[in-house]
PDB file of C-alpha atoms in Angstrom:
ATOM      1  CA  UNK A   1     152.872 -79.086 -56.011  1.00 79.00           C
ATOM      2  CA  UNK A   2     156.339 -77.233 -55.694  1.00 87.00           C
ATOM      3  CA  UNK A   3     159.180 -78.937 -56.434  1.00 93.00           C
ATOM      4  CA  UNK A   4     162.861 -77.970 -56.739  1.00 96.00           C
ATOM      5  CA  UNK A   5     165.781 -81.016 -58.410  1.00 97.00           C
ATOM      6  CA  UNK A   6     169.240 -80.464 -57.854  1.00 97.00           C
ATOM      7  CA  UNK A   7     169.777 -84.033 -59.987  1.00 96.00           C
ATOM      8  CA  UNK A   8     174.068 -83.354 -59.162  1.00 97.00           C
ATOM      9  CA  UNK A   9     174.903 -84.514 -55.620  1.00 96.00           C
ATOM     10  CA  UNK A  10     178.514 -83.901 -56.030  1.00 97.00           C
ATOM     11  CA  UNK A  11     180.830 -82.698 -58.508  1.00 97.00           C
ATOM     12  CA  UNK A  12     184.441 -82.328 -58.168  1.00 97.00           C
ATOM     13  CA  UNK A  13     186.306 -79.899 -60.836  1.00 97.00           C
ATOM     14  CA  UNK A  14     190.215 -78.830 -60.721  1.00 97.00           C
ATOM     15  CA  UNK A  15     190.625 -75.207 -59.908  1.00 97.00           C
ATOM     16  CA  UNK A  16     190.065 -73.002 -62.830  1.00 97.00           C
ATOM     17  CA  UNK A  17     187.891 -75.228 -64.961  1.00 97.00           C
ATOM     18  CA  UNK A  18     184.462 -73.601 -65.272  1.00 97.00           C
ATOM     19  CA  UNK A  19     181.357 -75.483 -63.713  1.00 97.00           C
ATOM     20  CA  UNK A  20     177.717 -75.375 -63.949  1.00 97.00           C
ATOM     21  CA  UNK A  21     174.850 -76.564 -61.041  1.00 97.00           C
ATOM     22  CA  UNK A  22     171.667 -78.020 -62.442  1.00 97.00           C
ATOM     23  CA  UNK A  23     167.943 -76.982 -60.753  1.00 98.00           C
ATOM     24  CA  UNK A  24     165.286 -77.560 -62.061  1.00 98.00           C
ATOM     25  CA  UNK A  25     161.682 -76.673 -60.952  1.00 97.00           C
ATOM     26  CA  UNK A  26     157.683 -77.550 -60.705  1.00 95.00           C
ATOM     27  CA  UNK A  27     155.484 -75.044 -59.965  1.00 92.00           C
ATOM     28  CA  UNK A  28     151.722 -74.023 -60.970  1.00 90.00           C
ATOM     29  CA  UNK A  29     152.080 -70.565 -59.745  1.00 87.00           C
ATOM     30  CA  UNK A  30     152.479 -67.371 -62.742  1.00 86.00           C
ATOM     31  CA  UNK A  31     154.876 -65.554 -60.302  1.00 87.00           C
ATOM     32  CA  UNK A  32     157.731 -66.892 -58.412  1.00 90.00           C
ATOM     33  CA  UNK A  33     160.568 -66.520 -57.431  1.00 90.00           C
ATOM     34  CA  UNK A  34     164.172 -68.106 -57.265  1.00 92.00           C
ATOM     35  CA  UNK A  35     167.011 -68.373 -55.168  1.00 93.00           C
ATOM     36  CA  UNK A  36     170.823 -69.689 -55.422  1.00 95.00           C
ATOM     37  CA  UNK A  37     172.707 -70.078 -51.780  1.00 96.00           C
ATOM     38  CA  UNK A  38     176.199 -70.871 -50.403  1.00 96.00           C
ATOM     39  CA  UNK A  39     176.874 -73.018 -47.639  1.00 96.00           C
ATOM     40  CA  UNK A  40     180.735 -73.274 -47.615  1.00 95.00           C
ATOM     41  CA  UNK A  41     181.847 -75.322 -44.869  1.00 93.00           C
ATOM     42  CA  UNK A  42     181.619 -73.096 -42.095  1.00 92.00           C
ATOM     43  CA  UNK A  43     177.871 -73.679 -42.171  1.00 92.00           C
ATOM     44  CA  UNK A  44     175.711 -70.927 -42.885  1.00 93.00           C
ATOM     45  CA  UNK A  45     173.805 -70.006 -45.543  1.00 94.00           C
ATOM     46  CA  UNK A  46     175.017 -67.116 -47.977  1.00 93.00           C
ATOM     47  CA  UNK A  47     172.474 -65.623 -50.398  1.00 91.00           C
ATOM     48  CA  UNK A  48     173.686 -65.456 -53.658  1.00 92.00           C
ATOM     49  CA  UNK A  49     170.971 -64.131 -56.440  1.00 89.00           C
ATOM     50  CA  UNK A  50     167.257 -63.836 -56.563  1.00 88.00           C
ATOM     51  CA  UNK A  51     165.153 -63.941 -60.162  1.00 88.00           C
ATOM     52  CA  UNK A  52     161.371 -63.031 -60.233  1.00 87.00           C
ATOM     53  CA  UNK A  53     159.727 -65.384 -62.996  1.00 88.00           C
ATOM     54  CA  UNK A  54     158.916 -62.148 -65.199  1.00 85.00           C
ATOM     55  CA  UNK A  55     162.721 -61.763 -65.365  1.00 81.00           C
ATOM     56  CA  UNK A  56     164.056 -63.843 -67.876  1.00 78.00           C
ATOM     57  CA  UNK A  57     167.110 -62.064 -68.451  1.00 77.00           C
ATOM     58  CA  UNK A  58     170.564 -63.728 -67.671  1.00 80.00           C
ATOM     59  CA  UNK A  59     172.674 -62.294 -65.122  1.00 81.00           C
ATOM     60  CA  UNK A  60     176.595 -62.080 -64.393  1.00 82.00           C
ATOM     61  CA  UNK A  61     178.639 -61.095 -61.702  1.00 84.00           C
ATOM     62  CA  UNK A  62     182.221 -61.658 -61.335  1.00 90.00           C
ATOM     63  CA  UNK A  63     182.285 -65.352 -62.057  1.00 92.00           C
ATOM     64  CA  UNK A  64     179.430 -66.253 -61.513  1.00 93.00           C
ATOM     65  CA  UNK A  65     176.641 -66.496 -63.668  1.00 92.00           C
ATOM     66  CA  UNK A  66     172.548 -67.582 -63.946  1.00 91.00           C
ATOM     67  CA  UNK A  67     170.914 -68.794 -66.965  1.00 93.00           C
ATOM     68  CA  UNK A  68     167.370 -68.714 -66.504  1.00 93.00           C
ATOM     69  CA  UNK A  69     164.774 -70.640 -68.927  1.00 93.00           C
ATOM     70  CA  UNK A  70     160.383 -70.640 -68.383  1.00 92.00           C
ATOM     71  CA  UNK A  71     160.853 -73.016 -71.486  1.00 92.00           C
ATOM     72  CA  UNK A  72     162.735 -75.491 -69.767  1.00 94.00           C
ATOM     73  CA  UNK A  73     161.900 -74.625 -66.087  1.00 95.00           C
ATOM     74  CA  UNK A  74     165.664 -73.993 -65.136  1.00 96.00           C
ATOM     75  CA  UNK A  75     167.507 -72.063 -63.355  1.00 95.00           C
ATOM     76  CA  UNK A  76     171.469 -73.066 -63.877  1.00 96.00           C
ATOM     77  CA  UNK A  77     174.424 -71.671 -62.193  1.00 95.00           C
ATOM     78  CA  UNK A  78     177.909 -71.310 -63.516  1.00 95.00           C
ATOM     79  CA  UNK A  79     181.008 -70.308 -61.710  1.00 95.00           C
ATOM     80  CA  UNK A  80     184.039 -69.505 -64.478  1.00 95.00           C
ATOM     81  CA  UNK A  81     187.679 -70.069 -63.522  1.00 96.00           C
ATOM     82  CA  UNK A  82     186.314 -72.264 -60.175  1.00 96.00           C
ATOM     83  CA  UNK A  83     188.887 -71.646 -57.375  1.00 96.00           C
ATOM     84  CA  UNK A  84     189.021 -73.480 -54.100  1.00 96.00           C
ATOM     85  CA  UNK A  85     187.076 -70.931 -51.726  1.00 95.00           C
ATOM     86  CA  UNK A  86     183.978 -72.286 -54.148  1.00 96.00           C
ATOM     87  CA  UNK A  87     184.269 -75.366 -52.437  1.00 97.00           C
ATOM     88  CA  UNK A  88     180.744 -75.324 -51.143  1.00 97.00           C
ATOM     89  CA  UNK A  89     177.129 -76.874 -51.286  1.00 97.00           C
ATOM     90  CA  UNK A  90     174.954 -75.127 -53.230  1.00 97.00           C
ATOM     91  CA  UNK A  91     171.081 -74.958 -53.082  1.00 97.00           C
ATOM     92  CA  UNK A  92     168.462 -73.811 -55.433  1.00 97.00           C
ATOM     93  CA  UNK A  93     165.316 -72.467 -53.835  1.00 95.00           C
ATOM     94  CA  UNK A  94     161.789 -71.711 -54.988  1.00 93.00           C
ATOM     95  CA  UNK A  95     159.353 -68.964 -53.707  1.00 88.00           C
ATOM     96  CA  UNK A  96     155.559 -68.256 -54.785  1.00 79.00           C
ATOM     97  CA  UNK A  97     154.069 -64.877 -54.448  1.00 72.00           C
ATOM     98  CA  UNK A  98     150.852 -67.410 -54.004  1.00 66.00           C
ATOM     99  CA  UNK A  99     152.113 -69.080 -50.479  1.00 70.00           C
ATOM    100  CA  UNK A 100     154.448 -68.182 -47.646  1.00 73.00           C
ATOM    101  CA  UNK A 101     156.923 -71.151 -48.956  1.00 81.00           C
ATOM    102  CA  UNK A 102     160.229 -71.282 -49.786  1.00 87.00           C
ATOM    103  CA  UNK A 103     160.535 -75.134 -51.214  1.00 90.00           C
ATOM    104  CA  UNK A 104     164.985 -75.950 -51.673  1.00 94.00           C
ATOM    105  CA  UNK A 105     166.172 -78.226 -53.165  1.00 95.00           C
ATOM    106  CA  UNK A 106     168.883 -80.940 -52.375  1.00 95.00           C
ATOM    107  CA  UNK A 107     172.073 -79.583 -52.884  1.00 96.00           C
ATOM    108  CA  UNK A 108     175.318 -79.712 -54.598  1.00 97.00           C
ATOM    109  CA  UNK A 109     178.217 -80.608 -53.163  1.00 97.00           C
ATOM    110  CA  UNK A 110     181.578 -78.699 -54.915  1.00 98.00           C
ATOM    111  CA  UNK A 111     184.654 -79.809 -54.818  1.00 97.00           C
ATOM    112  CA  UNK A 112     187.127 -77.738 -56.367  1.00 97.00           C
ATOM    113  CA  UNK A 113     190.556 -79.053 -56.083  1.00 96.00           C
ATOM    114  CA  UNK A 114     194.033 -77.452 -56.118  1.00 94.00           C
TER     115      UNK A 114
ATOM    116  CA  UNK B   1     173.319 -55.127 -36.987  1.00 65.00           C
ATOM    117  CA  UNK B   2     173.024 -58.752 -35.520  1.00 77.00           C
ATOM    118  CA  UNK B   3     170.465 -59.949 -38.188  1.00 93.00           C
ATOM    119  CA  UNK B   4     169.290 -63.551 -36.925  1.00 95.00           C
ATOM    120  CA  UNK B   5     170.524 -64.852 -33.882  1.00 96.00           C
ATOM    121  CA  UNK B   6     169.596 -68.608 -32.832  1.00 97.00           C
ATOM    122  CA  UNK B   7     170.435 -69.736 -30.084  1.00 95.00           C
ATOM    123  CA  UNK B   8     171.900 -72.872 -28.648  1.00 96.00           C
ATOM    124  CA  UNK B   9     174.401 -73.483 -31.391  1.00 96.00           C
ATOM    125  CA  UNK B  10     174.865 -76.946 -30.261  1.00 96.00           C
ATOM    126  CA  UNK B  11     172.693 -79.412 -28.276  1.00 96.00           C
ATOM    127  CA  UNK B  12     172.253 -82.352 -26.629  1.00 97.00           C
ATOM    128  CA  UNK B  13     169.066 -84.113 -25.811  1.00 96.00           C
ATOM    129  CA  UNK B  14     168.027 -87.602 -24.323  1.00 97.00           C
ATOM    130  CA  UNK B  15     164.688 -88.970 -25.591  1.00 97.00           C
ATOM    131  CA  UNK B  16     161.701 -87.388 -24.441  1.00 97.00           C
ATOM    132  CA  UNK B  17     163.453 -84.329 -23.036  1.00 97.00           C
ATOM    133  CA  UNK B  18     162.161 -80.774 -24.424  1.00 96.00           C
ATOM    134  CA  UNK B  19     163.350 -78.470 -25.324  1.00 96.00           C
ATOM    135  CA  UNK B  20     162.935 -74.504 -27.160  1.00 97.00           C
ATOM    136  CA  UNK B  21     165.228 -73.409 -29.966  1.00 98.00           C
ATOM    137  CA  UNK B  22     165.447 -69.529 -29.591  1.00 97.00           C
ATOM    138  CA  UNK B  23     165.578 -67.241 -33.004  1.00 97.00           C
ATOM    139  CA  UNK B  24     165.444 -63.404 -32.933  1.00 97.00           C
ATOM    140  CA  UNK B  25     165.776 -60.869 -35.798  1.00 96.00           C
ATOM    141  CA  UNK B  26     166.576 -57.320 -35.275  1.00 95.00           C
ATOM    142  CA  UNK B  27     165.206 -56.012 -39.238  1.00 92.00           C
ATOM    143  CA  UNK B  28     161.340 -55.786 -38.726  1.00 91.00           C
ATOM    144  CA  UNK B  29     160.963 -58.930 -40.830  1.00 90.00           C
ATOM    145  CA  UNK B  30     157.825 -59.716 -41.277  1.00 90.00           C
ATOM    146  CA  UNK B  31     157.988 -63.470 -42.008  1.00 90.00           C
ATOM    147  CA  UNK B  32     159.906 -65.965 -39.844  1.00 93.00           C
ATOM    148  CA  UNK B  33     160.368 -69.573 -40.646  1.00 95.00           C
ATOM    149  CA  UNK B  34     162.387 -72.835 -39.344  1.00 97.00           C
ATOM    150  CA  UNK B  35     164.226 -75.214 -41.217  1.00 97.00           C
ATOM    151  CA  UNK B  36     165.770 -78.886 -41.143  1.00 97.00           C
ATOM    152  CA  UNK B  37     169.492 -79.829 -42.426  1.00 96.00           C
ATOM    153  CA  UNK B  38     169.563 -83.484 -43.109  1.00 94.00           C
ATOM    154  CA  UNK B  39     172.223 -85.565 -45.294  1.00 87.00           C
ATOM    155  CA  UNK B  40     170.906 -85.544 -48.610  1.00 85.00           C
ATOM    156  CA  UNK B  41     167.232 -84.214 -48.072  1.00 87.00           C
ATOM    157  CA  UNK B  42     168.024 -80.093 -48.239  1.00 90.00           C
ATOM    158  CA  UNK B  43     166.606 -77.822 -46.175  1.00 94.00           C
ATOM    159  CA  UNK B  44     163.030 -78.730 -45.263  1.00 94.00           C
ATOM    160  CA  UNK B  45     160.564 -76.270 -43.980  1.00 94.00           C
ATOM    161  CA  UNK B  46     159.146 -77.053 -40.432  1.00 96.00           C
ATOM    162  CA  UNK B  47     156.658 -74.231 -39.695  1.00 96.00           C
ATOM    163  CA  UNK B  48     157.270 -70.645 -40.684  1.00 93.00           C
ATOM    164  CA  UNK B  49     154.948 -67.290 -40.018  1.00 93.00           C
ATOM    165  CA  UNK B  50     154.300 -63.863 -41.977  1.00 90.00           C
ATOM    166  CA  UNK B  51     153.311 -61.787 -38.743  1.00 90.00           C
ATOM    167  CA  UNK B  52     152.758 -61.529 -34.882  1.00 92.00           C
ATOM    168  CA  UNK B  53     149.962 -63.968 -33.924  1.00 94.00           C
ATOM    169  CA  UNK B  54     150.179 -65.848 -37.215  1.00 93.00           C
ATOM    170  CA  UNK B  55     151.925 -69.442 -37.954  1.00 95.00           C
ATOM    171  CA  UNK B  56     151.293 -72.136 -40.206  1.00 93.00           C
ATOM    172  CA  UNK B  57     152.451 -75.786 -40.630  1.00 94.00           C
ATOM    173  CA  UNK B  58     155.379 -76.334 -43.436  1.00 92.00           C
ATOM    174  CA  UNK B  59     156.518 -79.478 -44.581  1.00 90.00           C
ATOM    175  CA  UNK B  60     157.807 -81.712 -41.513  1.00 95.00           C
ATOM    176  CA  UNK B  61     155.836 -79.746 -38.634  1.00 96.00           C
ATOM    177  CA  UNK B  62     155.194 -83.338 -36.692  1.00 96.00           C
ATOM    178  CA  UNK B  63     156.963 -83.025 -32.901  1.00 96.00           C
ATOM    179  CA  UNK B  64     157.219 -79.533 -33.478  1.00 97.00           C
ATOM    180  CA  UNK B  65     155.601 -76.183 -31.595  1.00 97.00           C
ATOM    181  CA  UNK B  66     156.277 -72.734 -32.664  1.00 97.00           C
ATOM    182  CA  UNK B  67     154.638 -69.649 -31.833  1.00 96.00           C
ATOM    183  CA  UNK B  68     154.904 -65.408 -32.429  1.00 96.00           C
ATOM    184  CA  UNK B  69     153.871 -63.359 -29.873  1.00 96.00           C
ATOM    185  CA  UNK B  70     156.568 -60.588 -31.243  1.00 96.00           C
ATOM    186  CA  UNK B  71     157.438 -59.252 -34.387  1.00 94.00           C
ATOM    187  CA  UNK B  72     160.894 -60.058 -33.335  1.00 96.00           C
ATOM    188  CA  UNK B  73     160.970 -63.759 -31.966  1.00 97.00           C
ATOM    189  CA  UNK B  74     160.050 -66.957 -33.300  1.00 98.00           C
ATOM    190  CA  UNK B  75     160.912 -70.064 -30.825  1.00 98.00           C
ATOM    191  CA  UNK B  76     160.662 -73.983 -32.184  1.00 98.00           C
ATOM    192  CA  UNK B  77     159.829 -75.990 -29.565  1.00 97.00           C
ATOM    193  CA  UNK B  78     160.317 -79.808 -28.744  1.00 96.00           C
ATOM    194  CA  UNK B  79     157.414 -81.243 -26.453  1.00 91.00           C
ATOM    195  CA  UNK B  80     159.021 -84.505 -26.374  1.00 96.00           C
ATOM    196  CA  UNK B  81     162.346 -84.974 -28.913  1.00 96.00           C
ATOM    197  CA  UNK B  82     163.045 -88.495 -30.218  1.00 97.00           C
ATOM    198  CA  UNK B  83     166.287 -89.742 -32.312  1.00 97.00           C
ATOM    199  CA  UNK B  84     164.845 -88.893 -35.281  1.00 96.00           C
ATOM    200  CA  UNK B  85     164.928 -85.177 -34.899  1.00 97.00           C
ATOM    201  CA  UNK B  86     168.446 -85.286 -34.955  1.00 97.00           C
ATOM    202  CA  UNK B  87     169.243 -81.952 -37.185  1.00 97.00           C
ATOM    203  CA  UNK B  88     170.431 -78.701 -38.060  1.00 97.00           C
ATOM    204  CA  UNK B  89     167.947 -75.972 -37.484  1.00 98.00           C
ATOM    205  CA  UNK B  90     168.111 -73.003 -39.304  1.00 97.00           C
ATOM    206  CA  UNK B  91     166.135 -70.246 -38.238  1.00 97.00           C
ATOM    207  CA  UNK B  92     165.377 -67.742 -41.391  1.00 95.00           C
ATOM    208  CA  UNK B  93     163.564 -64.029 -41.869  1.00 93.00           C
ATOM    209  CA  UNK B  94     162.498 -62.196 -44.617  1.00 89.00           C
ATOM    210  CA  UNK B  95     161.159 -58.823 -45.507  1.00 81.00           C
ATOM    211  CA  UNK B  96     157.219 -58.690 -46.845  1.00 66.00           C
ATOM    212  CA  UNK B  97     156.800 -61.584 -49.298  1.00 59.00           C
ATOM    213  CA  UNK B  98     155.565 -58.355 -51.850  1.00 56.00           C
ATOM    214  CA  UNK B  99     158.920 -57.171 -51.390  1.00 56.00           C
ATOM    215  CA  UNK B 100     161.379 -56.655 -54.666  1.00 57.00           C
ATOM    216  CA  UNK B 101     164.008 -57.493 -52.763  1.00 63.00           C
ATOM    217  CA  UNK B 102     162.936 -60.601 -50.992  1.00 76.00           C
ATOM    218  CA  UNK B 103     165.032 -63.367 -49.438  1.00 84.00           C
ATOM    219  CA  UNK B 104     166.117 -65.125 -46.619  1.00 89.00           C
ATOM    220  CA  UNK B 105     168.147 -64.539 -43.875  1.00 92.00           C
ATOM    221  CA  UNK B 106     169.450 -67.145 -42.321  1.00 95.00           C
ATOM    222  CA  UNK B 107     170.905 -67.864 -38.746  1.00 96.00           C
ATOM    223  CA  UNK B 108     174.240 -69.670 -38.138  1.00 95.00           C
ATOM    224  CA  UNK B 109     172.151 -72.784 -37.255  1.00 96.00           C
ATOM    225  CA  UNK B 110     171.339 -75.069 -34.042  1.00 96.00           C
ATOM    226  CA  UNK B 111     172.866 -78.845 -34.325  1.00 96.00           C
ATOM    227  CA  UNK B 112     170.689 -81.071 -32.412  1.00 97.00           C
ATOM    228  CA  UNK B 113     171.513 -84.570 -31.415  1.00 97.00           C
ATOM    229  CA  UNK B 114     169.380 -86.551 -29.634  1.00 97.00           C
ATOM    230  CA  UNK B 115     170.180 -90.174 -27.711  1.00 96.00           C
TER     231      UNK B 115
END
């Protein structure tokens, strides 16, 4: 079975520290994918990266950043230099090129405070 | 470029009332799906589809109808709603699921409350 833990349900940093959101996932399939999205408080849901399983590599952009581990089955997520517009919930999402399925996660709930 | 559109954005049932929650895409997307918002449970997949003519159950389909009879539209329907289907709906499309550049696009969402 699929099966994505966001084990944080909140965390509250002061602007500027740096932050990382735990996922963790199950899944049987040799090819998957995963997902990071924004829902700031607005509502909707903001895509923020994509990794295909065969893609190990680490990726960057701006401040945020993905560290992604087969060994571990993890796919963390760290904003740098957190400023209040990052305020948000955050889900991790899981995808199988075996089944139509995208399987989320719980959420995290950031606070950043001024 | 209107991507998804849902429509209502807010509603208010009494039980046993139904009801259809509209969602159109304008991209060609192949697969549709619906979601549920709850406090603490995530997003939870209620029935999605990957073409005209084709659905299939996700995980909380109970009380739920959908069908696709376009490429375009994918309604969720509620024979008969009861308090417990209280929610945010999100509608979401994607390209083909062999796509490299895969994901979901999601609608602004559909609260639902129901007395």
């Amino acid at each position: 079975a699929q099966k994505v833990t966001q084990a944080q349900t909140e965390i509250s940093v002061v602007e500027k520290e740096d932050v990382t959101l735990d996922c963790v996932y199950e899944t049987r399939d040799t090819t998957y994918y995963l997902f990071w999205y924004k829902q700031p408080p607005s509502g909707e849901l903001v895509f923020l990266i994509r990794r295909n399983s065969f893609d190990e590599q680490n990726e960057i952009s701006g401040r945020y950043s993905w560290n992604f581990q087969k060994s571990t089955s993890s796919f963390n997520f760290t904003i740098t230099a957190s400023q209040v517009v990052d305020s948000a919930v955050y889900f991790c999402a899981l995808g199988s090129s075996g089944t139509y399925k995208y399987i989320f996660g719980t959420g995290t709930r950031l606070k950043v405070l001024a | 470029n209107a991507g998804v559109t849902q429509t209502p954005k807010f509603q208010v049932l009494k039980t046993g009332q139904s009801m259809t929650l509209q969602c159109a895409q304008d991209m060609n997307h192949e697969y549709m799906s619906w979601y549920r918002q709850d406090p603490g449970m995530g997003l939870r997949l209620i029935h999605y589809s990957v073409g005209a003519g084709i659905t299939d159950q996700g995980e909380v389909p109970n009380g739920y109808n959908v069908s696709r009879s376009t490429t375009e539209d994918f309604p969720l329907r509620l024979l008969s709603a009861a308090p417990s289907q209280t929610s945010v709906y999100f509608c979401a499309s994607s390209y083909s699921r062999q796509g490299s550049d895969e994901k979901l696009f999601f609608g602004s969402g559909t609260q639902l409350s129901v007395l």
